[in-house]
């Protein structure tokens, strides 16, 4: 089980961009599926984007076309490029790895002002 550390959150105006990173303590090469989730105040945690080891991706309808998930197995890092940010994207963003053994990052706050 790898330890995950998320970073890159912050305060940005609507229409702006942020790039989240999730650094793993060990190799992610053998981890097939990695995800980004988010949780807004008073709401349930929701799946934002998923990427597999062969590069296949899936996105929540609310972020499709604006967010891009990627991974660099050589750097053991997962990324989430977020463009055209909206106030409703405000949430704590969590990275996640695995489907049998689960690893979660600590979360990074993203705040989008209108």
Backbone as JSON Lines, residues from 0, in Angstrom:
{"i":0,"aa":"X","n":[0.85,-1.19,0.0],"ca":[0.0,0.0,0.0],"c":[0.88,1.23,0.0]}
{"i":1,"aa":"X","n":[0.66,2.13,-0.95],"ca":[1.47,3.35,-1.03],"c":[0.82,4.46,-0.21]}
{"i":2,"aa":"X","n":[1.65,5.37,0.23],"ca":[1.17,6.6,0.87],"c":[1.06,7.66,-0.22]}
{"i":3,"aa":"X","n":[-0.03,8.44,-0.18],"ca":[-0.27,9.45,-1.2],"c":[-0.3,10.83,-0.55]}
{"i":4,"aa":"X","n":[0.35,11.78,-1.19],"ca":[0.36,13.17,-0.7],"c":[-0.1,14.08,-1.83]}
{"i":5,"aa":"X","n":[-1.25,14.71,-1.62],"ca":[-1.82,15.61,-2.62],"c":[-1.35,17.04,-2.38]}
{"i":6,"aa":"X","n":[-1.19,17.77,-3.46],"ca":[-0.78,19.18,-3.35],"c":[-1.29,19.93,-4.57]}
{"i":7,"aa":"X","n":[-1.17,21.26,-4.51],"ca":[-1.51,22.08,-5.66],"c":[-2.81,22.84,-5.54]}
{"i":8,"aa":"X","n":[-3.55,22.62,-4.48],"ca":[-4.79,23.35,-4.31],"c":[-4.53,24.81,-3.98]}
{"i":9,"aa":"X","n":[-5.6,25.59,-3.97],"ca":[-5.47,26.99,-3.65],"c":[-6.72,27.75,-3.98]}
{"i":10,"aa":"X","n":[-6.6,29.07,-3.96],"ca":[-7.7,29.97,-4.27],"c":[-7.5,30.53,-5.67]}
{"i":11,"aa":"X","n":[-8.53,30.43,-6.48],"ca":[-8.44,30.9,-7.86],"c":[-9.77,31.52,-8.25]}
{"i":12,"aa":"X","n":[-9.71,32.48,-9.16],"ca":[-10.94,33.09,-9.65],"c":[-11.61,32.19,-10.68]}
{"i":13,"aa":"X","n":[-12.91,32.34,-10.82],"ca":[-13.64,31.59,-11.83],"c":[-13.01,31.81,-13.2]}
{"i":14,"aa":"X","n":[-12.9,30.73,-13.93],"ca":[-12.25,30.78,-15.23],"c":[-10.77,30.45,-15.19]}
{"i":15,"aa":"X","n":[-10.21,30.39,-14.01],"ca":[-8.79,30.11,-13.85],"c":[-8.47,28.64,-13.9]}
{"i":16,"aa":"X","n":[-7.2,28.34,-13.66],"ca":[-6.71,26.97,-13.73],"c":[-5.88,26.61,-12.51]}
{"i":17,"aa":"X","n":[-5.86,25.35,-12.2],"ca":[-4.99,24.79,-11.17],"c":[-4.55,23.41,-11.62]}
{"i":18,"aa":"X","n":[-3.38,23.0,-11.16],"ca":[-2.9,21.64,-11.42],"c":[-2.63,20.96,-10.09]}
{"i":19,"aa":"X","n":[-3.37,19.92,-9.81],"ca":[-3.16,19.14,-8.6],"c":[-2.16,18.02,-8.89]}
{"i":20,"aa":"X","n":[-1.36,17.71,-7.89],"ca":[-0.42,16.59,-7.97],"c":[-0.66,15.65,-6.8]}
{"i":21,"aa":"X","n":[-0.35,14.4,-7.0],"ca":[-0.48,13.4,-5.95],"c":[0.76,12.51,-6.03]}
{"i":22,"aa":"X","n":[1.66,12.71,-5.08],"ca":[2.91,11.97,-5.08],"c":[2.78,10.71,-4.25]}
{"i":23,"aa":"X","n":[3.2,9.59,-4.81],"ca":[3.14,8.31,-4.1],"c":[4.48,7.98,-3.47]}
{"i":24,"aa":"X","n":[4.43,7.29,-2.34],"ca":[5.65,6.95,-1.62],"c":[6.4,5.8,-2.27]}
{"i":25,"aa":"X","n":[5.73,5.08,-3.17],"ca":[6.35,3.97,-3.86],"c":[5.89,3.9,-5.29]}
{"i":26,"aa":"X","n":[6.25,2.83,-5.93],"ca":[5.91,2.68,-7.35],"c":[4.41,2.56,-7.56]}
{"i":27,"aa":"X","n":[3.91,3.27,-8.56],"ca":[2.5,3.15,-8.94],"c":[2.35,2.32,-10.2]}
{"i":28,"aa":"X","n":[3.45,1.77,-10.67],"ca":[3.42,1.03,-11.93],"c":[2.43,-0.13,-11.87]}
{"i":29,"aa":"X","n":[2.36,-0.79,-10.72],"ca":[1.49,-1.96,-10.59],"c":[0.06,-1.61,-10.17]}
{"i":30,"aa":"X","n":[-0.19,-0.33,-9.97],"ca":[-1.53,0.1,-9.57],"c":[-2.3,0.43,-10.84]}
{"i":31,"aa":"X","n":[-3.29,-0.38,-11.18],"ca":[-3.98,-0.2,-12.45],"c":[-4.82,1.06,-12.47]}
{"i":32,"aa":"X","n":[-5.6,1.29,-11.41],"ca":[-6.57,2.37,-11.44],"c":[-6.25,3.41,-10.36]}
{"i":33,"aa":"X","n":[-6.24,4.66,-10.78],"ca":[-6.06,5.77,-9.85],"c":[-7.13,6.82,-10.15]}
{"i":34,"aa":"X","n":[-7.54,7.52,-9.12],"ca":[-8.67,8.44,-9.25],"c":[-8.43,9.76,-8.51]}
{"i":35,"aa":"X","n":[-9.22,10.72,-8.87],"ca":[-9.4,11.94,-8.08],"c":[-10.87,11.99,-7.65]}
{"i":36,"aa":"X","n":[-11.09,12.26,-6.38],"ca":[-12.41,12.49,-5.82],"c":[-12.45,13.92,-5.28]}
{"i":37,"aa":"X","n":[-13.64,14.4,-4.99],"ca":[-13.77,15.68,-4.32],"c":[-14.98,15.65,-3.38]}
{"i":38,"aa":"X","n":[-14.9,16.48,-2.36],"ca":[-15.99,16.59,-1.41],"c":[-16.21,18.05,-1.06]}
{"i":39,"aa":"X","n":[-17.38,18.54,-1.42],"ca":[-17.75,19.91,-1.1],"c":[-18.45,19.91,0.27]}
{"i":40,"aa":"X","n":[-18.47,21.06,0.93],"ca":[-19.12,21.14,2.25],"c":[-20.57,20.69,2.2]}
{"i":41,"aa":"X","n":[-20.93,19.79,3.1],"ca":[-22.3,19.32,3.18],"c":[-22.7,18.32,2.11]}
{"i":42,"aa":"X","n":[-21.74,17.9,1.3],"ca":[-22.05,16.96,0.21],"c":[-21.22,15.69,0.37]}
{"i":43,"aa":"X","n":[-21.67,14.65,-0.33],"ca":[-20.93,13.4,-0.32],"c":[-19.71,13.5,-1.23]}
{"i":44,"aa":"X","n":[-18.72,12.68,-0.91],"ca":[-17.54,12.62,-1.78],"c":[-17.96,12.05,-3.13]}
{"i":45,"aa":"X","n":[-17.48,12.66,-4.2],"ca":[-17.84,12.23,-5.55],"c":[-16.6,11.96,-6.38]}
{"i":46,"aa":"X","n":[-16.73,11.02,-7.28],"ca":[-15.65,10.67,-8.2],"c":[-15.55,11.72,-9.29]}
{"i":47,"aa":"X","n":[-14.37,12.23,-9.49],"ca":[-14.13,13.28,-10.5],"c":[-13.54,12.68,-11.77]}
{"i":48,"aa":"X","n":[-12.5,11.9,-11.63],"ca":[-11.82,11.36,-12.81],"c":[-11.05,10.1,-12.44]}
{"i":49,"aa":"X","n":[-10.92,9.22,-13.43],"ca":[-10.23,7.94,-13.25],"c":[-9.27,7.72,-14.4]}
{"i":50,"aa":"X","n":[-8.12,7.11,-14.1],"ca":[-7.17,6.75,-15.15],"c":[-6.63,5.36,-14.85]}
{"i":51,"aa":"X","n":[-6.48,4.56,-15.9],"ca":[-5.89,3.24,-15.77],"c":[-4.45,3.26,-16.26]}
{"i":52,"aa":"X","n":[-3.77,2.15,-16.08],"ca":[-2.36,2.09,-16.44],"c":[-2.14,2.18,-17.95]}
{"i":53,"aa":"X","n":[-3.14,1.82,-18.72],"ca":[-3.0,1.91,-20.18],"c":[-3.43,3.28,-20.7]}
{"i":54,"aa":"X","n":[-3.74,4.19,-19.79],"ca":[-4.06,5.55,-20.19],"c":[-5.52,5.84,-20.41]}
{"i":55,"aa":"X","n":[-6.38,4.86,-20.22],"ca":[-7.81,5.09,-20.38],"c":[-8.32,6.0,-19.26]}
{"i":56,"aa":"X","n":[-9.19,6.92,-19.63],"ca":[-9.69,7.88,-18.66],"c":[-11.21,7.95,-18.68]}
{"i":57,"aa":"X","n":[-11.75,8.35,-17.54],"ca":[-13.18,8.63,-17.43],"c":[-13.38,9.83,-16.54]}
{"i":58,"aa":"X","n":[-14.41,10.61,-16.85],"ca":[-14.65,11.84,-16.12],"c":[-16.11,11.96,-15.7]}
{"i":59,"aa":"X","n":[-16.34,12.64,-14.6],"ca":[-17.7,13.01,-14.24],"c":[-18.21,14.0,-15.28]}
{"i":60,"aa":"X","n":[-19.49,13.94,-15.54],"ca":[-20.08,14.81,-16.56],"c":[-19.83,16.28,-16.24]}
{"i":61,"aa":"X","n":[-19.79,16.61,-14.97],"ca":[-19.64,18.01,-14.56],"c":[-18.26,18.59,-14.87]}
{"i":62,"aa":"X","n":[-17.27,17.74,-15.1],"ca":[-15.91,18.24,-15.35],"c":[-15.38,17.88,-16.73]}
{"i":63,"aa":"X","n":[-16.11,17.07,-17.46],"ca":[-15.63,16.62,-18.77],"c":[-15.4,17.81,-19.68]}
{"i":64,"aa":"X","n":[-14.24,17.8,-20.33],"ca":[-13.89,18.89,-21.22],"c":[-13.14,20.02,-20.53]}
{"i":65,"aa":"X","n":[-13.14,20.02,-19.19],"ca":[-12.43,21.05,-18.44],"c":[-11.26,20.49,-17.64]}
{"i":66,"aa":"X","n":[-11.39,19.28,-17.16],"ca":[-10.36,18.64,-16.33],"c":[-9.67,17.54,-17.14]}
{"i":67,"aa":"X","n":[-8.39,17.34,-16.85],"ca":[-7.62,16.26,-17.48],"c":[-6.82,15.53,-16.41]}
{"i":68,"aa":"X","n":[-7.05,14.23,-16.31],"ca":[-6.29,13.4,-15.39],"c":[-5.14,12.75,-16.14]}
{"i":69,"aa":"X","n":[-4.0,12.66,-15.49],"ca":[-2.85,12.01,-16.11],"c":[-1.99,11.39,-15.01]}
{"i":70,"aa":"X","n":[-1.08,10.54,-15.42],"ca":[-0.18,9.92,-14.46],"c":[1.2,9.78,-15.09]}
{"i":71,"aa":"X","n":[2.22,9.86,-14.25],"ca":[3.6,9.67,-14.69],"c":[4.16,8.55,-13.83]}
{"i":72,"aa":"X","n":[4.16,7.34,-14.35],"ca":[4.61,6.2,-13.56],"c":[6.09,6.31,-13.19]}
{"i":73,"aa":"X","n":[6.87,6.96,-14.04],"ca":[8.3,7.12,-13.73],"c":[8.51,8.02,-12.52]}
{"i":74,"aa":"X","n":[7.61,8.98,-12.34],"ca":[7.7,9.9,-11.2],"c":[6.78,9.51,-10.06]}
{"i":75,"aa":"X","n":[6.04,8.42,-10.24],"ca":[5.09,7.96,-9.21],"c":[4.12,9.06,-8.81]}
{"i":76,"aa":"X","n":[3.59,9.75,-9.79],"ca":[2.75,10.9,-9.53],"c":[1.5,10.89,-10.4]}
{"i":77,"aa":"X","n":[0.4,11.25,-9.77],"ca":[-0.89,11.42,-10.44],"c":[-1.18,12.91,-10.52]}
{"i":78,"aa":"X","n":[-1.8,13.35,-11.61],"ca":[-2.09,14.76,-11.8],"c":[-3.57,14.98,-12.13]}
{"i":79,"aa":"X","n":[-4.03,16.22,-11.85],"ca":[-5.33,16.64,-12.33],"c":[-5.2,18.1,-12.76]}
{"i":80,"aa":"X","n":[-5.25,18.31,-14.07],"ca":[-5.23,19.66,-14.62],"c":[-6.67,20.15,-14.68]}
{"i":81,"aa":"X","n":[-6.93,21.28,-14.04],"ca":[-8.29,21.81,-13.96],"c":[-8.32,23.18,-14.63]}
{"i":82,"aa":"X","n":[-9.07,23.3,-15.7],"ca":[-9.21,24.55,-16.43],"c":[-10.65,25.04,-16.36]}
{"i":83,"aa":"X","n":[-10.84,26.3,-16.7],"ca":[-12.18,26.9,-16.71],"c":[-12.92,26.59,-15.42]}
{"i":84,"aa":"X","n":[-12.25,26.83,-14.32],"ca":[-12.82,26.49,-13.02],"c":[-14.06,27.32,-12.72]}
{"i":85,"aa":"X","n":[-15.0,26.68,-12.02],"ca":[-16.25,27.31,-11.64],"c":[-16.38,27.3,-10.12]}
{"i":86,"aa":"X","n":[-17.17,28.19,-9.57],"ca":[-17.37,28.18,-8.1],"c":[-17.85,26.83,-7.58]}
{"i":87,"aa":"X","n":[-18.63,26.12,-8.39],"ca":[-19.13,24.81,-7.94],"c":[-18.05,23.74,-7.92]}
{"i":88,"aa":"X","n":[-16.86,24.05,-8.4],"ca":[-15.73,23.12,-8.29],"c":[-15.05,23.22,-6.92]}
{"i":89,"aa":"X","n":[-15.48,24.19,-6.12],"ca":[-14.9,24.35,-4.79],"c":[-15.13,23.1,-3.95]}
{"i":90,"aa":"X","n":[-14.06,22.54,-3.43],"ca":[-14.13,21.28,-2.68],"c":[-12.74,20.92,-2.18]}
{"i":91,"aa":"X","n":[-12.69,19.91,-1.32],"ca":[-11.43,19.27,-1.0],"c":[-11.24,18.12,-1.98]}
{"i":92,"aa":"X","n":[-10.11,18.1,-2.64],"ca":[-9.83,17.09,-3.65],"c":[-8.89,16.03,-3.07]}
{"i":93,"aa":"X","n":[-9.26,14.77,-3.3],"ca":[-8.51,13.64,-2.77],"c":[-8.05,12.74,-3.92]}
{"i":94,"aa":"X","n":[-6.81,12.3,-3.85],"ca":[-6.37,11.29,-4.78],"c":[-6.55,9.91,-4.14]}
{"i":95,"aa":"X","n":[-6.74,8.92,-4.98],"ca":[-7.04,7.57,-4.53],"c":[-6.39,6.58,-5.47]}
{"i":96,"aa":"X","n":[-5.93,5.48,-4.91],"ca":[-5.29,4.45,-5.72],"c":[-5.79,3.08,-5.32]}
{"i":97,"aa":"X","n":[-5.97,2.23,-6.31],"ca":[-6.28,0.84,-6.06],"c":[-7.75,0.52,-6.08]}
{"i":98,"aa":"X","n":[-8.04,-0.77,-6.21],"ca":[-9.41,-1.26,-6.17],"c":[-9.56,-2.4,-5.15]}
{"i":99,"aa":"X","n":[-8.47,-3.03,-4.76],"ca":[-8.5,-4.07,-3.73],"c":[-7.9,-3.51,-2.44]}
{"i":100,"aa":"X","n":[-6.68,-3.02,-2.55],"ca":[-6.04,-2.3,-1.45],"c":[-6.14,-0.82,-1.79]}
{"i":101,"aa":"X","n":[-6.78,-0.05,-0.92],"ca":[-7.07,1.35,-1.21],"c":[-6.11,2.27,-0.48]}
{"i":102,"aa":"X","n":[-5.66,3.28,-1.2],"ca":[-4.83,4.32,-0.6],"c":[-5.46,5.67,-0.89]}
{"i":103,"aa":"X","n":[-5.49,6.54,0.12],"ca":[-6.07,7.88,-0.04],"c":[-5.03,8.93,0.32]}
{"i":104,"aa":"X","n":[-5.03,10.0,-0.46],"ca":[-4.25,11.16,-0.09],"c":[-4.99,11.95,0.99]}
{"i":105,"aa":"X","n":[-4.32,12.96,1.54],"ca":[-4.89,13.7,2.67],"c":[-5.86,14.79,2.24]}
{"i":106,"aa":"X","n":[-5.94,15.06,0.95],"ca":[-6.84,16.1,0.47],"c":[-6.15,17.44,0.33]}
{"i":107,"aa":"X","n":[-6.56,18.17,-0.69],"ca":[-6.06,19.51,-0.92],"c":[-7.25,20.4,-1.26]}
{"i":108,"aa":"X","n":[-7.32,21.56,-0.63],"ca":[-8.47,22.45,-0.78],"c":[-8.38,23.26,-2.08]}
{"i":109,"aa":"X","n":[-9.46,23.25,-2.83],"ca":[-9.59,24.09,-4.02],"c":[-10.78,25.01,-3.8]}
{"i":110,"aa":"X","n":[-10.53,26.31,-3.88],"ca":[-11.58,27.29,-3.7],"c":[-11.63,28.18,-4.93]}
{"i":111,"aa":"X","n":[-12.8,28.25,-5.55],"ca":[-12.99,29.04,-6.77],"c":[-13.94,30.18,-6.44]}
{"i":112,"aa":"X","n":[-13.45,31.39,-6.56],"ca":[-14.27,32.57,-6.26],"c":[-14.97,33.07,-7.52]}
{"i":113,"aa":"X","n":[-16.15,33.62,-7.33],"ca":[-16.93,34.11,-8.48],"c":[-16.6,35.56,-8.79]}
